[in-house]
Structures are given as C-alpha cells and as structure tokens.
Amino acid sequence: MRLLLVGLSHHTAPVELRERFSVDDAEPLLEKVCGSDAIEEAFLVSTCNRTEILVATRRLEEARLRLRSLFTREWPGDHGGDAGSALYEHLDSAAMVHLFRVASSLDSMVVGEPQILGQVKDAYRVAAGCGATRVVLGRLLDRALATAKRIRTETRIAERPVSVARVAVDLARQIFETLEGKRALLIGAGEMGAITLEALRAEGLVDVAVANRTPERGRQLAERFGAVAHGFDALPRLLSSSDVVLTSVGGSEPVVGAAMVQAAMKGRGHRPMFAIDIGVPRNVEPAANEVEGVYVYDLDDLDAVASSNADQRRREVSRAEGIVREEQQRFDGWMAALRAVPTIKHLRARAEAVRRKELERTLRRLELDDGQREGVEALTRAIVNKLLHAPLSRLRAGGEEETGLAYLEAARVLFALDDDEVPGAEADAFPGDAGE
Amino acid sequence: MTILLQLAAALYLAAGISGGVGVSLGSPRAGRAAIVLLLAGALAHAGSFVALHGVDPVPPLTELPMAVSFMAFVMVLTFLVFARRVALGSLAVVLGPMAFLGAFFAGLDSPEAESTSGAGAWPHAHVLLAGAGLAFLAVAAVAGAVYLLENRRLKRKRLQPGPGGLPSLESLDRLNAVALAVGFPLLTLGVLTGMMWTDGVYGKVFTGSAHEAWNAIAWLIYGVLVAARFVASQSARDAAASAVAGFAFLLFAVVGVGILA
C-alpha cells in the first residue's frame, strides 16, 4: 500500500486561490475520490490555509492522475483550472511526515496555533463516518493526532501566545486572579482594540463600557459588545471603575494622562488596573505606568512579548521535528510489516498445503488409531512451525530497509510463491494476522 | 521521630527545589509536584508529632526547636489549604526551604526546657496559638515577598518564564490579606496565653524578659500593620512590603532573641 498526498496551502497558493478550494462538506468529495478503483482509502482536510487529500492506494499513478484531475478539472463550483502550479505532492514517508507536521501545527502560518488539531480531528471524523478511512489511514490519523498531542506536551511550542491580543490576555491573567467579574473600558473605535477586547471576553470578562470621540461610531461598537457608549468627558469616572482599559484612538496627544489615572486609582481603592495601549501614537501617557497598581503596556511592549514568544516557539520547532521523525519511523515500521503480510500468509498457506498433502498420503498407508493420528498430525505441524519460525520472524522484522525488501523477494523466489495459486493466501490482511 | 522529622525536612527541601524549577522553567507540572512533596512532608511531619509520645521523656512543645517545628508544620498546612483554590505550587520555592529549616531545627539538640510547673495548660496553649499565628504570618510574608517581585517584573515589562510561573498579583494580595487576618488574632491569643503562663509561674503577667519585651513590640507593630491594611486601605504593594518587614521583625523577636539568649 502506498500513501499519496496532494494539495495546496498558504505555502503555494494565494488566499484567493485557497478560498476557491475551501470545502464545507467533505463527504461528497471523499465519496468521489473513493469511487475510483485505484484508491482504497481517503482523507480530506480543508482549512482557510490548506486543502489536502491523502489517499492509500495500490495503483499510485492512477491515484495521482485521479487526484490531480479532481483539483484541476472536477472541483465543485468554481473549479481551479489554474491550481496546477500550486499543487504539491508527498509520497509514502513524506506524506506521513507532512500529515504529522500539519496536525502538530508545524506547517501552520502561526507555528503552534491550536486550531489545526481540532480541524484535523473533525476532518478525520467526517472521513471515518463515511467509511473513507479504514486500516491504513485510520491508524495513520490516530498516530498524527497522538503525535500532535505529544508535541504539545513534550515541547513548549504552544505555550506562549504570539498575537498581540493573546499576549494582552496572558498579561491580564498575571495581574488578575480571574477576568470574570472584571470591568473593561474600550477607548476609541480601532479594530485592534475590539479584537483584543474579544479575546478578553473569551476569558470571562463581561462588563464592558465604550468611550469614543465620535458618539455614533462609539454606539455601533457598544452595541457589538452589549455595552453603553460614552463620550470622552466621562473618562475620569469610567477609569475609576475599570479594571482593564483598552485604548485604540487616533490622534497625536495621549487621551489618558498620568494625573487622570492617579486620580482614578484613589477612587478605586488601589485595586490594580491594566491598561493596554494599542494606539499609535500612544494614547496613555507613559508616566501612568509609574502610578502604583497601574500596569501600562503599549503596542511595542506587547509586540516585544509576542516576538519573544514567537522566538521561543521557533526554538522548539527542532525538538518537535525530532518527535515527528520518531513517529514517522514507528509508522514506517508498521507499514513495512503490513507489506510483508501477504508474503507471510502466502508462505504459511503454502507450507500448510504441503503438510496436509503429505500427511494425508502417509496416513492412507498406515493403520493408526485416533490418538496416533493426532500425534503424527501434531508432529508435522511442529516441524513446519519450527522450520518457518526463523524466516517469518526475519520477514516481519525486516522493515522497510533494503534487506527487508530483499528478504521478501527472496522468500517469494525460494519458495516459488509466485508460481502457484494457494487458496486464501493472497487475501489482504492486518499485520496482526501474520503473527499467529 | 528523628527519622520522620528528617524525612519531612528532606521532602520540604525537595518541594522548594521543585517550586524553583517551576518558577525558572515556567513548568506547571513542577509546581504541582511541589504541592505533592509539601503534602508528603506534612504527613511525615505529622507522623513525627505522633511519634513524640513514644519518646521518654516526651519533649515539651515549649522547647524552641519543637515550637519552630510546629510553626513550620502549621505554615505548610495553611499553604496547602490555600493551594487548593489557587495554583500556588511555585510559591513552594520560598515556603519549602522555610519549612525545611523549621523541621531541621527541631532535630537539633535543644537547650534545657524552661520549667512550666504551676502554669497549667497555658504553656501549650501559648505555643499552639502563637505558633499557628506565626505560621499564618509567615504565609502572608511569603505572599508579600513574591508580590513585590512580580509587581517589579510587570512594571519593568519583563517576561514570565512560562504558564507555570508565579500566581497573579491579585491572588498573592488576597493570600496576604487572608493570612494576615487569621494570623494576627492567633498571635494576639498567643501573647495573651503567654501572659497567663507568666502569671502562673511568676505571679505577674510581665517579667521584663527580653523575649517578652521584643514580642510585645512585634505585636504592636503587627497591630499597626493590620490597621493600615484593613482600616486605612493600604495599597497592595505597601501591604506586601509591610508583611515581609513585619514577619522579619517577628521572627527575630520569637526565634532570634531566644537563640541569642
């Protein structure tokens, strides 16, 4: 069985091409792919950054043509006639490694991002649900998910946030025990401020107030967060009741001065205040950070933390790649054992056929009672098993290396396995079947 | 008894190291391991107290090493109770070594015990209450010290090593406040029972010994700190600094003066 992966991603295709290949319901496509005689199993993953199809096949060239044709001529809707140059292929071990890297977010635009693992899981559920993944891809995907989890546990690749919004949330957690019950004030209607506020709300922050220079724009934003809109004149009052202050205002002068913050802190019983200043130029006077209990982080500060965290993630990549290689070798071993199964079954069936034939011929000439017949039967079985034990063990353990493949070839020639038809010997099987 | 005390000391030290690893590498796992080690240390420590009854004669709790050992034990228990609600494992980096010293000190040869004849149950009540008060105030001081470090780091915009780093400022401030609110009344009861003990032995509540004088000053200082914290709305940073300074003085008054004497 061979593995073939064909697809396009943010590495090879611009967003306008990727969005044409984005798939909401993978099932019809999987059914289409599995409808081909050349393809045994299939898996499709589609996110905003990639669309890839992985198949298990015994007829590689046919499968390749089928997948390429699907991407370039048969894709539903606005098919991608110009997708050809954006497509890439990975074969066997390279396909395994690619899948492990994708699931582990090593191939993502933001290395270490957590969403891709869930997306691969969902895609696997869909493929398994319509029977597109079975022995080989089922096991491969299980390993891919396990590898991703192992990487998240054993490395620090996903430990620290790398976006400004997530860094702000992380810092808020270092100041406040919980964001539940805390009050946020969004000053200005900048989109970055709103994005950061969304990230904070996802952590439990509910109570929000919005202050904006233009009342109309402020009202729109307030509606989005279920908040009340205020003008800048209400800032001193709002500051004294806010735990998290987000500023994203245009203009050359700071909107929040150190004296205003100092006065607000007196009114709030010295409870800490976290000010996230995303405005450029800065909206909060830098001296406000000197006020006791106030922590002011501007865009440069947040960027510096995000960059440092991204550096750490990059340093973890080589460790993660090592885990991917280990898992790939383990799966390669399993695939190699799978490859040896038909030969092993064939050889055993051949030996069993010879044993039965010779046993029947001998027993016809001898007059033996039932106990003696059983004894002779057991003797012949033991001889065959002992003779086959060493060669079968070597075939199983041979793996994918050249010697392993040479053993398989030698066994087929030496025992003339290709010269005759032994009933039942050609059946495809699980590796475990070879062990009895 | 000695073996159990040594085991408790070793486990506390291991908890401190594990807490240190948690802080420096930002490993939540190391922080959790520190809590488990502290718990194991507390169990061994409790076992050592039970084993005391097999020693002939039973060492009185009023001996300084025993009192310090008891204080360390209560301090660890207090911390473990707080750690159930907030992830405080990394604080073991400070608390572990402190508990280690307490348990280790108890294993040392102690001076002749002061006579407690005629004092009834007051000596033990004094040690139990004052020891528990000291333990809570020690936890407040640890929370205060870590608060100061964290506050400085956040103000200077330095990175935390990782998610297993130190607790949030708000958690540390709350721990400081609760430990102070419980510790000061216990300390007060400890001082009062100490006066009863003195009265039972010498017929007066204050003999003018250095131990009494220093402890009276320490109690007064703590009284001021509690008032500043809960009446005058002291800021979290000042409260943290006060908890550290107050405990340093109290430790000197209780243990330092005893050793020097």
Coordinates of C-alpha atoms in Angstrom, one line a residue, chain A residues 153-154 156 159-160 170-178 182 243 269-270 272 288-298 301 304-305 308-309 312, chain B residues 24-29 85-86 147 150-151 153-163 166-172 174 233-238:
Chain A
T153 CA 3.0 18.1 25.9
E154 CA 6.7 17.5 25.4
R156 CA 6.8 24.4 24.6
E159 CA 3.0 27.5 25.5
R160 CA 3.1 31.2 24.9
D170 CA -1.9 36.5 29.2
L171 CA -0.7 39.6 30.9
A172 CA -4.2 40.2 32.4
R173 CA -4.0 36.7 33.9
Q174 CA -0.7 37.6 35.6
I175 CA -2.4 40.6 37.2
F176 CA -5.9 39.4 37.9
E177 CA -6.9 36.1 39.5
T178 CA -9.7 35.8 37.1
K182 CA -13.9 42.5 36.0
D243 CA -10.0 47.1 35.8
G269 CA -9.3 51.6 46.5
H270 CA -6.0 50.7 44.9
P272 CA -5.0 47.1 40.1
A288 CA 0.9 56.4 34.1
N289 CA 2.9 53.2 34.5
E290 CA 4.6 54.7 37.5
V291 CA 1.3 55.0 39.3
E292 CA 1.1 52.3 42.0
G293 CA -1.1 49.4 40.9
V294 CA -1.2 50.5 37.3
Y295 CA 0.4 48.4 34.5
V296 CA 0.6 50.1 31.2
Y297 CA 1.6 48.1 28.1
D298 CA 1.8 49.8 24.8
D301 CA 5.7 46.2 24.7
A304 CA 8.1 42.6 22.1
V305 CA 6.5 39.9 24.2
S308 CA 10.0 36.8 22.1
N309 CA 7.3 34.2 22.5
Q312 CA 10.8 30.5 21.7
Chain B
S24 CA 12.5 29.2 36.5
L25 CA 11.2 27.0 33.7
G26 CA 7.6 28.1 33.9
S27 CA 6.6 24.5 34.4
P28 CA 3.1 23.9 35.9
R29 CA 4.0 20.3 36.4
R85 CA -8.1 27.1 45.5
V86 CA -5.3 28.9 43.7
Y147 CA 4.0 40.1 45.2
E150 CA 6.0 40.1 40.5
N151 CA 5.0 43.7 40.7
R153 CA 8.6 42.3 36.9
L154 CA 5.3 43.5 35.5
K155 CA 6.2 47.2 35.9
R156 CA 9.5 46.6 34.1
K157 CA 7.8 44.6 31.5
R158 CA 10.0 41.5 31.9
L159 CA 8.7 38.2 30.7
Q160 CA 7.4 35.4 32.9
P161 CA 9.2 32.2 32.2
G162 CA 6.0 30.4 31.3
P163 CA 2.5 29.5 32.3
L166 CA 4.1 32.7 39.9
P167 CA 0.4 33.4 40.8
S168 CA -1.3 36.6 39.8
L169 CA -0.8 39.8 41.8
E170 CA -4.5 39.6 42.8
S171 CA -4.1 36.1 44.1
L172 CA -1.0 37.0 46.1
R174 CA -5.7 38.1 48.6
S233 CA -6.9 50.9 52.8
Q234 CA -3.2 50.4 52.4
S235 CA -2.1 49.7 48.8
A236 CA -1.3 46.1 47.8
R237 CA 2.3 46.9 47.3
D238 CA 2.7 48.6 50.7

